[in-house]
Amino acid sequence: IYEAMVRMAQWWSYRYMLVDGHGNFGSMDGDSAAAQRYTEARMSKIALEMLRDINKNTVDFVDNYDANEREPLVLPARFPNLLVNGATGIAVGMATNIPPHNLGETIDAVKLVMDNPEVTTKDLMEVLPGPDFPTGALVMGKSGIHKAY
């Protein structure tokens, strides 16, 4: 859990950091984070948006693993976290690598799809032209982005 929290506090790992970390959370040059006893963390403002309406019956709750507590089936996120922060992971027989995107452009794209579920990739790329990496990047040509979308 600590390694995941560290990544969520690193500005170069997440486009929009979900953890406000205090202490040594490593460096972009590869320096490791300090031991967890030397760090403190709290949820960032944008992460709190994923929980804002949790008590307003916006999502279903289910029993936890031992039925002692109830937990949300999903979070009532007020922003598209998967699209703006991306995801990287592997599992048995599958893998994913979703790049991060600009929040404003992503919201415009989500609204466009909601208004017109049959929107073309070309039209979608007018508002969401490509990934937005936290450390910056230079995209050479858009055909690869179009193919990925």
PDB file of N, CA and C in Angstrom, residues 28-123:
ATOM      1  N   MET A  28      12.424  12.229  -9.187  1.00  0.00           N
ATOM      2  CA  MET A  28      12.259  11.815 -10.568  1.00  0.00           C
ATOM      3  C   MET A  28      13.516  11.106 -11.076  1.00  0.00           C
ATOM      4  N   ASP A  29      14.647  11.351 -10.434  1.00  0.00           N
ATOM      5  CA  ASP A  29      15.912  10.732 -10.832  1.00  0.00           C
ATOM      6  C   ASP A  29      16.055   9.297 -10.347  1.00  0.00           C
ATOM      7  N   GLY A  30      15.065   8.794  -9.617  1.00  0.00           N
ATOM      8  CA  GLY A  30      15.110   7.410  -9.179  1.00  0.00           C
ATOM      9  C   GLY A  30      15.418   7.210  -7.711  1.00  0.00           C
ATOM     10  N   ASP A  31      15.615   8.299  -6.966  1.00  0.00           N
ATOM     11  CA  ASP A  31      15.834   8.155  -5.528  1.00  0.00           C
ATOM     12  C   ASP A  31      14.572   7.597  -4.891  1.00  0.00           C
ATOM     13  N   SER A  32      14.743   6.632  -4.001  1.00  0.00           N
ATOM     14  CA  SER A  32      13.600   6.000  -3.341  1.00  0.00           C
ATOM     15  C   SER A  32      12.973   6.926  -2.313  1.00  0.00           C
ATOM     16  N   ALA A  33      11.727   6.668  -2.018  1.00  0.00           N
ATOM     17  CA  ALA A  33      11.045   7.395  -0.941  1.00  0.00           C
ATOM     18  C   ALA A  33      11.603   6.929   0.398  1.00  0.00           C
ATOM     19  N   ALA A  34      11.479   7.789   1.395  1.00  0.00           N
ATOM     20  CA  ALA A  34      11.901   7.419   2.746  1.00  0.00           C
ATOM     21  C   ALA A  34      10.973   6.341   3.294  1.00  0.00           C
ATOM     22  N   ALA A  35      11.401   5.698   4.357  1.00  0.00           N
ATOM     23  CA  ALA A  35      10.540   4.724   5.029  1.00  0.00           C
ATOM     24  C   ALA A  35       9.265   5.425   5.468  1.00  0.00           C
ATOM     25  N   GLN A  36       8.167   4.690   5.516  1.00  0.00           N
ATOM     26  CA  GLN A  36       6.875   5.320   5.790  1.00  0.00           C
ATOM     27  C   GLN A  36       6.823   6.031   7.128  1.00  0.00           C
ATOM     28  N   ARG A  37       7.633   5.631   8.081  1.00  0.00           N
ATOM     29  CA  ARG A  37       7.608   6.305   9.387  1.00  0.00           C
ATOM     30  C   ARG A  37       8.141   7.740   9.296  1.00  0.00           C
ATOM     31  N   TYR A  38       8.814   8.072   8.187  1.00  0.00           N
ATOM     32  CA  TYR A  38       9.358   9.419   8.014  1.00  0.00           C
ATOM     33  C   TYR A  38       8.503  10.287   7.094  1.00  0.00           C
ATOM     34  N   THR A  39       7.351   9.804   6.710  1.00  0.00           N
ATOM     35  CA  THR A  39       6.495  10.562   5.802  1.00  0.00           C
ATOM     36  C   THR A  39       5.100  10.730   6.393  1.00  0.00           C
ATOM     37  N   GLU A  40       4.418  11.729   5.897  1.00  0.00           N
ATOM     38  CA  GLU A  40       3.018  11.964   6.254  1.00  0.00           C
ATOM     39  C   GLU A  40       2.249  12.192   4.962  1.00  0.00           C
ATOM     40  N   ALA A  41       0.980  11.874   4.984  1.00  0.00           N
ATOM     41  CA  ALA A  41       0.182  12.043   3.773  1.00  0.00           C
ATOM     42  C   ALA A  41      -1.268  12.331   4.125  1.00  0.00           C
ATOM     43  N   ARG A  42      -1.903  13.038   3.219  1.00  0.00           N
ATOM     44  CA  ARG A  42      -3.350  13.257   3.297  1.00  0.00           C
ATOM     45  C   ARG A  42      -3.862  13.279   1.863  1.00  0.00           C
ATOM     46  N   MET A  43      -5.149  13.155   1.726  1.00  0.00           N
ATOM     47  CA  MET A  43      -5.729  13.182   0.386  1.00  0.00           C
ATOM     48  C   MET A  43      -5.613  14.587  -0.193  1.00  0.00           C
ATOM     49  N   SER A  44      -5.311  14.666  -1.486  1.00  0.00           N
ATOM     50  CA  SER A  44      -5.255  15.962  -2.152  1.00  0.00           C
ATOM     51  C   SER A  44      -6.678  16.474  -2.375  1.00  0.00           C
ATOM     52  N   LYS A  45      -6.780  17.737  -2.751  1.00  0.00           N
ATOM     53  CA  LYS A  45      -8.110  18.317  -2.979  1.00  0.00           C
ATOM     54  C   LYS A  45      -8.864  17.588  -4.087  1.00  0.00           C
ATOM     55  N   ILE A  46      -8.169  17.230  -5.154  1.00  0.00           N
ATOM     56  CA  ILE A  46      -8.865  16.548  -6.252  1.00  0.00           C
ATOM     57  C   ILE A  46      -9.273  15.136  -5.839  1.00  0.00           C
ATOM     58  N   ALA A  47      -8.497  14.486  -4.975  1.00  0.00           N
ATOM     59  CA  ALA A  47      -8.866  13.147  -4.486  1.00  0.00           C
ATOM     60  C   ALA A  47     -10.122  13.219  -3.625  1.00  0.00           C
ATOM     61  N   LEU A  48     -10.258  14.280  -2.864  1.00  0.00           N
ATOM     62  CA  LEU A  48     -11.456  14.445  -2.035  1.00  0.00           C
ATOM     63  C   LEU A  48     -12.718  14.546  -2.891  1.00  0.00           C
ATOM     64  N   GLU A  49     -12.555  15.002  -4.132  1.00  0.00           N
ATOM     65  CA  GLU A  49     -13.700  15.079  -5.044  1.00  0.00           C
ATOM     66  C   GLU A  49     -14.244  13.693  -5.386  1.00  0.00           C
ATOM     67  N   MET A  50     -13.421  12.663  -5.227  1.00  0.00           N
ATOM     68  CA  MET A  50     -13.900  11.301  -5.500  1.00  0.00           C
ATOM     69  C   MET A  50     -14.807  10.795  -4.393  1.00  0.00           C
ATOM     70  N   LEU A  51     -14.808  11.477  -3.258  1.00  0.00           N
ATOM     71  CA  LEU A  51     -15.617  11.044  -2.115  1.00  0.00           C
ATOM     72  C   LEU A  51     -16.697  12.037  -1.724  1.00  0.00           C
ATOM     73  N   ARG A  52     -16.747  13.182  -2.366  1.00  0.00           N
ATOM     74  CA  ARG A  52     -17.577  14.286  -1.900  1.00  0.00           C
ATOM     75  C   ARG A  52     -19.025  13.889  -1.597  1.00  0.00           C
ATOM     76  N   ASP A  53     -19.680  13.179  -2.463  1.00  0.00           N
ATOM     77  CA  ASP A  53     -21.099  12.846  -2.278  1.00  0.00           C
ATOM     78  C   ASP A  53     -21.322  11.412  -1.812  1.00  0.00           C
ATOM     79  N   ILE A  54     -20.370  10.856  -1.114  1.00  0.00           N
ATOM     80  CA  ILE A  54     -20.448   9.453  -0.699  1.00  0.00           C
ATOM     81  C   ILE A  54     -21.647   9.183   0.212  1.00  0.00           C
ATOM     82  N   ASN A  55     -22.086  10.157   0.984  1.00  0.00           N
ATOM     83  CA  ASN A  55     -23.204   9.964   1.916  1.00  0.00           C
ATOM     84  C   ASN A  55     -24.549  10.425   1.357  1.00  0.00           C
ATOM     85  N   LYS A  56     -24.631  10.628   0.065  1.00  0.00           N
ATOM     86  CA  LYS A  56     -25.869  11.122  -0.546  1.00  0.00           C
ATOM     87  C   LYS A  56     -26.562  10.070  -1.412  1.00  0.00           C
ATOM     88  N   ASN A  57     -26.338   8.798  -1.116  1.00  0.00           N
ATOM     89  CA  ASN A  57     -26.953   7.699  -1.871  1.00  0.00           C
ATOM     90  C   ASN A  57     -26.669   7.780  -3.369  1.00  0.00           C
ATOM     91  N   THR A  58     -25.471   8.210  -3.712  1.00  0.00           N
ATOM     92  CA  THR A  58     -25.107   8.305  -5.123  1.00  0.00           C
ATOM     93  C   THR A  58     -24.547   6.997  -5.668  1.00  0.00           C
ATOM     94  N   VAL A  59     -24.087   6.113  -4.777  1.00  0.00           N
ATOM     95  CA  VAL A  59     -23.547   4.811  -5.190  1.00  0.00           C
ATOM     96  C   VAL A  59     -24.076   3.727  -4.257  1.00  0.00           C
ATOM     97  N   ASP A  60     -24.034   2.494  -4.731  1.00  0.00           N
ATOM     98  CA  ASP A  60     -24.461   1.359  -3.912  1.00  0.00           C
ATOM     99  C   ASP A  60     -23.354   0.948  -2.945  1.00  0.00           C
ATOM    100  N   PHE A  61     -23.764   0.452  -1.780  1.00  0.00           N
ATOM    101  CA  PHE A  61     -22.832  -0.070  -0.782  1.00  0.00           C
ATOM    102  C   PHE A  61     -23.046  -1.569  -0.645  1.00  0.00           C
ATOM    103  N   VAL A  62     -21.961  -2.291  -0.359  1.00  0.00           N
ATOM    104  CA  VAL A  62     -22.011  -3.743  -0.157  1.00  0.00           C
ATOM    105  C   VAL A  62     -21.243  -4.078   1.118  1.00  0.00           C
ATOM    106  N   ASP A  63     -21.465  -5.278   1.634  1.00  0.00           N
ATOM    107  CA  ASP A  63     -20.708  -5.721   2.803  1.00  0.00           C
ATOM    108  C   ASP A  63     -19.235  -5.864   2.433  1.00  0.00           C
ATOM    109  N   ASN A  64     -18.364  -5.570   3.416  1.00  0.00           N
ATOM    110  CA  ASN A  64     -16.947  -5.793   3.180  1.00  0.00           C
ATOM    111  C   ASN A  64     -16.633  -7.278   3.339  1.00  0.00           C
ATOM    112  N   TYR A  65     -15.363  -7.638   3.333  1.00  0.00           N
ATOM    113  CA  TYR A  65     -14.958  -9.051   3.312  1.00  0.00           C
ATOM    114  C   TYR A  65     -15.496  -9.878   4.472  1.00  0.00           C
ATOM    115  N   ASP A  66     -15.660  -9.296   5.663  1.00  0.00           N
ATOM    116  CA  ASP A  66     -16.172 -10.080   6.799  1.00  0.00           C
ATOM    117  C   ASP A  66     -17.552  -9.613   7.260  1.00  0.00           C
ATOM    118  N   ALA A  67     -18.201  -8.790   6.462  1.00  0.00           N
ATOM    119  CA  ALA A  67     -19.553  -8.284   6.720  1.00  0.00           C
ATOM    120  C   ALA A  67     -19.658  -7.439   7.981  1.00  0.00           C
ATOM    121  N   ASN A  68     -18.547  -6.898   8.452  1.00  0.00           N
ATOM    122  CA  ASN A  68     -18.568  -6.004   9.613  1.00  0.00           C
ATOM    123  C   ASN A  68     -18.818  -4.550   9.228  1.00  0.00           C
ATOM    124  N   GLU A  69     -18.551  -4.215   7.993  1.00  0.00           N
ATOM    125  CA  GLU A  69     -18.690  -2.839   7.517  1.00  0.00           C
ATOM    126  C   GLU A  69     -19.388  -2.857   6.164  1.00  0.00           C
ATOM    127  N   ARG A  70     -19.866  -1.710   5.759  1.00  0.00           N
ATOM    128  CA  ARG A  70     -20.399  -1.522   4.412  1.00  0.00           C
ATOM    129  C   ARG A  70     -19.408  -0.631   3.670  1.00  0.00           C
ATOM    130  N   GLU A  71     -19.179  -0.936   2.412  1.00  0.00           N
ATOM    131  CA  GLU A  71     -18.242  -0.151   1.616  1.00  0.00           C
ATOM    132  C   GLU A  71     -18.864   0.146   0.257  1.00  0.00           C
ATOM    133  N   PRO A  72     -18.446   1.272  -0.350  1.00  0.00           N
ATOM    134  CA  PRO A  72     -19.024   1.612  -1.655  1.00  0.00           C
ATOM    135  C   PRO A  72     -18.574   0.630  -2.727  1.00  0.00           C
ATOM    136  N   LEU A  73     -19.489   0.301  -3.613  1.00  0.00           N
ATOM    137  CA  LEU A  73     -19.171  -0.571  -4.738  1.00  0.00           C
ATOM    138  C   LEU A  73     -18.227   0.147  -5.708  1.00  0.00           C
ATOM    139  N   VAL A  74     -18.464   1.435  -5.904  1.00  0.00           N
ATOM    140  CA  VAL A  74     -17.597   2.321  -6.686  1.00  0.00           C
ATOM    141  C   VAL A  74     -17.545   3.652  -5.949  1.00  0.00           C
ATOM    142  N   LEU A  75     -16.614   4.508  -6.317  1.00  0.00           N
ATOM    143  CA  LEU A  75     -16.555   5.841  -5.718  1.00  0.00           C
ATOM    144  C   LEU A  75     -17.383   6.815  -6.557  1.00  0.00           C
ATOM    145  N   PRO A  76     -18.050   7.765  -5.905  1.00  0.00           N
ATOM    146  CA  PRO A  76     -18.844   8.753  -6.647  1.00  0.00           C
ATOM    147  C   PRO A  76     -17.958   9.865  -7.208  1.00  0.00           C
ATOM    148  N   ALA A  77     -16.965   9.497  -7.983  1.00  0.00           N
ATOM    149  CA  ALA A  77     -15.973  10.445  -8.488  1.00  0.00           C
ATOM    150  C   ALA A  77     -16.626  11.575  -9.269  1.00  0.00           C
ATOM    151  N   ARG A  78     -16.171  12.785  -8.994  1.00  0.00           N
ATOM    152  CA  ARG A  78     -16.678  13.961  -9.691  1.00  0.00           C
ATOM    153  C   ARG A  78     -15.741  14.377 -10.819  1.00  0.00           C
ATOM    154  N   PHE A  79     -14.751  13.537 -11.099  1.00  0.00           N
ATOM    155  CA  PHE A  79     -13.874  13.766 -12.245  1.00  0.00           C
ATOM    156  C   PHE A  79     -13.415  12.402 -12.771  1.00  0.00           C
ATOM    157  N   PRO A  80     -13.087  12.305 -14.056  1.00  0.00           N
ATOM    158  CA  PRO A  80     -12.727  11.013 -14.658  1.00  0.00           C
ATOM    159  C   PRO A  80     -11.276  10.624 -14.352  1.00  0.00           C
ATOM    160  N   ASN A  81     -11.046  10.119 -13.151  1.00  0.00           N
ATOM    161  CA  ASN A  81      -9.695   9.833 -12.679  1.00  0.00           C
ATOM    162  C   ASN A  81      -8.922   8.884 -13.592  1.00  0.00           C
ATOM    163  N   LEU A  82      -9.547   7.820 -14.056  1.00  0.00           N
ATOM    164  CA  LEU A  82      -8.841   6.856 -14.904  1.00  0.00           C
ATOM    165  C   LEU A  82      -8.305   7.524 -16.168  1.00  0.00           C
ATOM    166  N   LEU A  83      -9.077   8.414 -16.753  1.00  0.00           N
ATOM    167  CA  LEU A  83      -8.648   9.076 -17.986  1.00  0.00           C
ATOM    168  C   LEU A  83      -7.617  10.167 -17.732  1.00  0.00           C
ATOM    169  N   VAL A  84      -7.747  10.917 -16.641  1.00  0.00           N
ATOM    170  CA  VAL A  84      -6.806  12.013 -16.412  1.00  0.00           C
ATOM    171  C   VAL A  84      -5.492  11.547 -15.794  1.00  0.00           C
ATOM    172  N   ASN A  85      -5.504  10.506 -14.988  1.00  0.00           N
ATOM    173  CA  ASN A  85      -4.259  10.014 -14.398  1.00  0.00           C
ATOM    174  C   ASN A  85      -3.709   8.789 -15.109  1.00  0.00           C
ATOM    175  N   GLY A  86      -4.515   8.161 -15.941  1.00  0.00           N
ATOM    176  CA  GLY A  86      -4.052   6.985 -16.653  1.00  0.00           C
ATOM    177  C   GLY A  86      -3.888   5.796 -15.721  1.00  0.00           C
ATOM    178  N   ALA A  87      -3.366   4.720 -16.256  1.00  0.00           N
ATOM    179  CA  ALA A  87      -3.140   3.508 -15.467  1.00  0.00           C
ATOM    180  C   ALA A  87      -2.130   2.629 -16.183  1.00  0.00           C
ATOM    181  N   THR A  88      -1.340   1.934 -15.399  1.00  0.00           N
ATOM    182  CA  THR A  88      -0.394   0.962 -15.923  1.00  0.00           C
ATOM    183  C   THR A  88      -0.472  -0.265 -15.048  1.00  0.00           C
ATOM    184  N   GLY A  89      -0.582  -1.417 -15.652  1.00  0.00           N
ATOM    185  CA  GLY A  89      -0.627  -2.623 -14.843  1.00  0.00           C
ATOM    186  C   GLY A  89      -0.624  -3.876 -15.678  1.00  0.00           C
ATOM    187  N   ILE A  90      -0.300  -4.970 -15.016  1.00  0.00           N
ATOM    188  CA  ILE A  90      -0.313  -6.269 -15.670  1.00  0.00           C
ATOM    189  C   ILE A  90      -1.058  -7.257 -14.787  1.00  0.00           C
ATOM    190  N   ALA A  91      -1.630  -8.233 -15.409  1.00  0.00           N
ATOM    191  CA  ALA A  91      -2.306  -9.325 -14.711  1.00  0.00           C
ATOM    192  C   ALA A  91      -2.134 -10.564 -15.578  1.00  0.00           C
ATOM    193  N   VAL A  92      -2.648 -11.663 -15.130  1.00  0.00           N
ATOM    194  CA  VAL A  92      -2.512 -12.904 -15.887  1.00  0.00           C
ATOM    195  C   VAL A  92      -3.229 -12.758 -17.230  1.00  0.00           C
ATOM    196  N   GLY A  93      -2.470 -12.810 -18.289  1.00  0.00           N
ATOM    197  CA  GLY A  93      -3.047 -12.775 -19.624  1.00  0.00           C
ATOM    198  C   GLY A  93      -3.494 -11.419 -20.121  1.00  0.00           C
ATOM    199  N   MET A  94      -3.225 -10.353 -19.394  1.00  0.00           N
ATOM    200  CA  MET A  94      -3.649  -9.034 -19.858  1.00  0.00           C
ATOM    201  C   MET A  94      -2.744  -7.949 -19.288  1.00  0.00           C
ATOM    202  N   ALA A  95      -2.766  -6.810 -19.927  1.00  0.00           N
ATOM    203  CA  ALA A  95      -1.994  -5.658 -19.470  1.00  0.00           C
ATOM    204  C   ALA A  95      -2.697  -4.395 -19.933  1.00  0.00           C
ATOM    205  N   THR A  96      -2.401  -3.291 -19.270  1.00  0.00           N
ATOM    206  CA  THR A  96      -2.955  -2.008 -19.694  1.00  0.00           C
ATOM    207  C   THR A  96      -1.900  -0.930 -19.541  1.00  0.00           C
ATOM    208  N   ASN A  97      -2.007   0.078 -20.368  1.00  0.00           N
ATOM    209  CA  ASN A  97      -1.135   1.239 -20.275  1.00  0.00           C
ATOM    210  C   ASN A  97      -1.909   2.427 -20.836  1.00  0.00           C
ATOM    211  N   ILE A  98      -2.684   3.072 -19.981  1.00  0.00           N
ATOM    212  CA  ILE A  98      -3.505   4.217 -20.368  1.00  0.00           C
ATOM    213  C   ILE A  98      -2.742   5.478 -19.991  1.00  0.00           C
ATOM    214  N   PRO A  99      -2.413   6.340 -20.948  1.00  0.00           N
ATOM    215  CA  PRO A  99      -1.667   7.555 -20.615  1.00  0.00           C
ATOM    216  C   PRO A  99      -2.564   8.597 -19.939  1.00  0.00           C
ATOM    217  N   PRO A 100      -1.963   9.522 -19.198  1.00  0.00           N
ATOM    218  CA  PRO A 100      -2.749  10.584 -18.563  1.00  0.00           C
ATOM    219  C   PRO A 100      -3.164  11.644 -19.587  1.00  0.00           C
ATOM    220  N   HIS A 101      -4.240  12.365 -19.250  1.00  0.00           N
ATOM    221  CA  HIS A 101      -4.762  13.407 -20.131  1.00  0.00           C
ATOM    222  C   HIS A 101      -5.083  14.665 -19.325  1.00  0.00           C
ATOM    223  N   ASN A 102      -5.163  15.780 -20.020  1.00  0.00           N
ATOM    224  CA  ASN A 102      -5.515  17.059 -19.410  1.00  0.00           C
ATOM    225  C   ASN A 102      -6.951  17.016 -18.898  1.00  0.00           C
ATOM    226  N   LEU A 103      -7.168  17.497 -17.683  1.00  0.00           N
ATOM    227  CA  LEU A 103      -8.491  17.433 -17.056  1.00  0.00           C
ATOM    228  C   LEU A 103      -9.550  18.193 -17.853  1.00  0.00           C
ATOM    229  N   GLY A 104      -9.264  19.424 -18.227  1.00  0.00           N
ATOM    230  CA  GLY A 104     -10.242  20.218 -18.975  1.00  0.00           C
ATOM    231  C   GLY A 104     -10.602  19.594 -20.309  1.00  0.00           C
ATOM    232  N   GLU A 105      -9.583  19.125 -21.042  1.00  0.00           N
ATOM    233  CA  GLU A 105      -9.834  18.477 -22.330  1.00  0.00           C
ATOM    234  C   GLU A 105     -10.623  17.180 -22.150  1.00  0.00           C
ATOM    235  N   THR A 106     -10.307  16.446 -21.092  1.00  0.00           N
ATOM    236  CA  THR A 106     -11.002  15.179 -20.838  1.00  0.00           C
ATOM    237  C   THR A 106     -12.467  15.421 -20.517  1.00  0.00           C
ATOM    238  N   ILE A 107     -12.748  16.424 -19.705  1.00  0.00           N
ATOM    239  CA  ILE A 107     -14.142  16.737 -19.377  1.00  0.00           C
ATOM    240  C   ILE A 107     -14.896  17.160 -20.637  1.00  0.00           C
ATOM    241  N   ASP A 108     -14.255  17.963 -21.484  1.00  0.00           N
ATOM    242  CA  ASP A 108     -14.890  18.341 -22.751  1.00  0.00           C
ATOM    243  C   ASP A 108     -15.178  17.106 -23.604  1.00  0.00           C
ATOM    244  N   ALA A 109     -14.246  16.152 -23.628  1.00  0.00           N
ATOM    245  CA  ALA A 109     -14.439  14.928 -24.411  1.00  0.00           C
ATOM    246  C   ALA A 109     -15.563  14.070 -23.832  1.00  0.00           C
ATOM    247  N   VAL A 110     -15.615  13.959 -22.519  1.00  0.00           N
ATOM    248  CA  VAL A 110     -16.685  13.181 -21.881  1.00  0.00           C
ATOM    249  C   VAL A 110     -18.042  13.805 -22.192  1.00  0.00           C
ATOM    250  N   LYS A 111     -18.124  15.137 -22.112  1.00  0.00           N
ATOM    251  CA  LYS A 111     -19.382  15.819 -22.441  1.00  0.00           C
ATOM    252  C   LYS A 111     -19.767  15.580 -23.899  1.00  0.00           C
ATOM    253  N   LEU A 112     -18.776  15.592 -24.781  1.00  0.00           N
ATOM    254  CA  LEU A 112     -19.036  15.360 -26.199  1.00  0.00           C
ATOM    255  C   LEU A 112     -19.614  13.960 -26.424  1.00  0.00           C
ATOM    256  N   VAL A 113     -19.049  12.958 -25.760  1.00  0.00           N
ATOM    257  CA  VAL A 113     -19.544  11.581 -25.894  1.00  0.00           C
ATOM    258  C   VAL A 113     -20.933  11.446 -25.275  1.00  0.00           C
ATOM    259  N   MET A 114     -21.172  12.134 -24.162  1.00  0.00           N
ATOM    260  CA  MET A 114     -22.502  12.079 -23.539  1.00  0.00           C
ATOM    261  C   MET A 114     -23.557  12.700 -24.455  1.00  0.00           C
ATOM    262  N   ASP A 115     -23.197  13.801 -25.113  1.00  0.00           N
ATOM    263  CA  ASP A 115     -24.130  14.460 -26.025  1.00  0.00           C
ATOM    264  C   ASP A 115     -24.338  13.664 -27.312  1.00  0.00           C
ATOM    265  N   ASN A 116     -23.297  12.952 -27.740  1.00  0.00           N
ATOM    266  CA  ASN A 116     -23.367  12.193 -28.988  1.00  0.00           C
ATOM    267  C   ASN A 116     -22.555  10.904 -28.848  1.00  0.00           C
ATOM    268  N   PRO A 117     -23.178   9.822 -28.399  1.00  0.00           N
ATOM    269  CA  PRO A 117     -22.458   8.555 -28.219  1.00  0.00           C
ATOM    270  C   PRO A 117     -21.841   8.010 -29.515  1.00  0.00           C
ATOM    271  N   GLU A 118     -22.283   8.505 -30.660  1.00  0.00           N
ATOM    272  CA  GLU A 118     -21.759   8.049 -31.955  1.00  0.00           C
ATOM    273  C   GLU A 118     -20.643   8.957 -32.470  1.00  0.00           C
ATOM    274  N   VAL A 119     -20.075   9.812 -31.626  1.00  0.00           N
ATOM    275  CA  VAL A 119     -19.035  10.750 -32.042  1.00  0.00           C
ATOM    276  C   VAL A 119     -17.860   9.982 -32.658  1.00  0.00           C
ATOM    277  N   THR A 120     -17.256  10.576 -33.678  1.00  0.00           N
ATOM    278  CA  THR A 120     -16.117   9.930 -34.338  1.00  0.00           C
ATOM    279  C   THR A 120     -14.831  10.217 -33.568  1.00  0.00           C
ATOM    280  N   THR A 121     -13.847   9.381 -33.791  1.00  0.00           N
ATOM    281  CA  THR A 121     -12.545   9.590 -33.163  1.00  0.00           C
ATOM    282  C   THR A 121     -11.952  10.920 -33.610  1.00  0.00           C
ATOM    283  N   LYS A 122     -12.133  11.253 -34.878  1.00  0.00           N
ATOM    284  CA  LYS A 122     -11.618  12.523 -35.400  1.00  0.00           C
ATOM    285  C   LYS A 122     -12.235  13.700 -34.647  1.00  0.00           C
ATOM    286  N   ASP A 123     -13.555  13.670 -34.443  1.00  0.00           N
ATOM    287  CA  ASP A 123     -14.226  14.746 -33.711  1.00  0.00           C
ATOM    288  C   ASP A 123     -13.789  14.765 -32.247  1.00  0.00           C
TER     289      ASP A 123
END
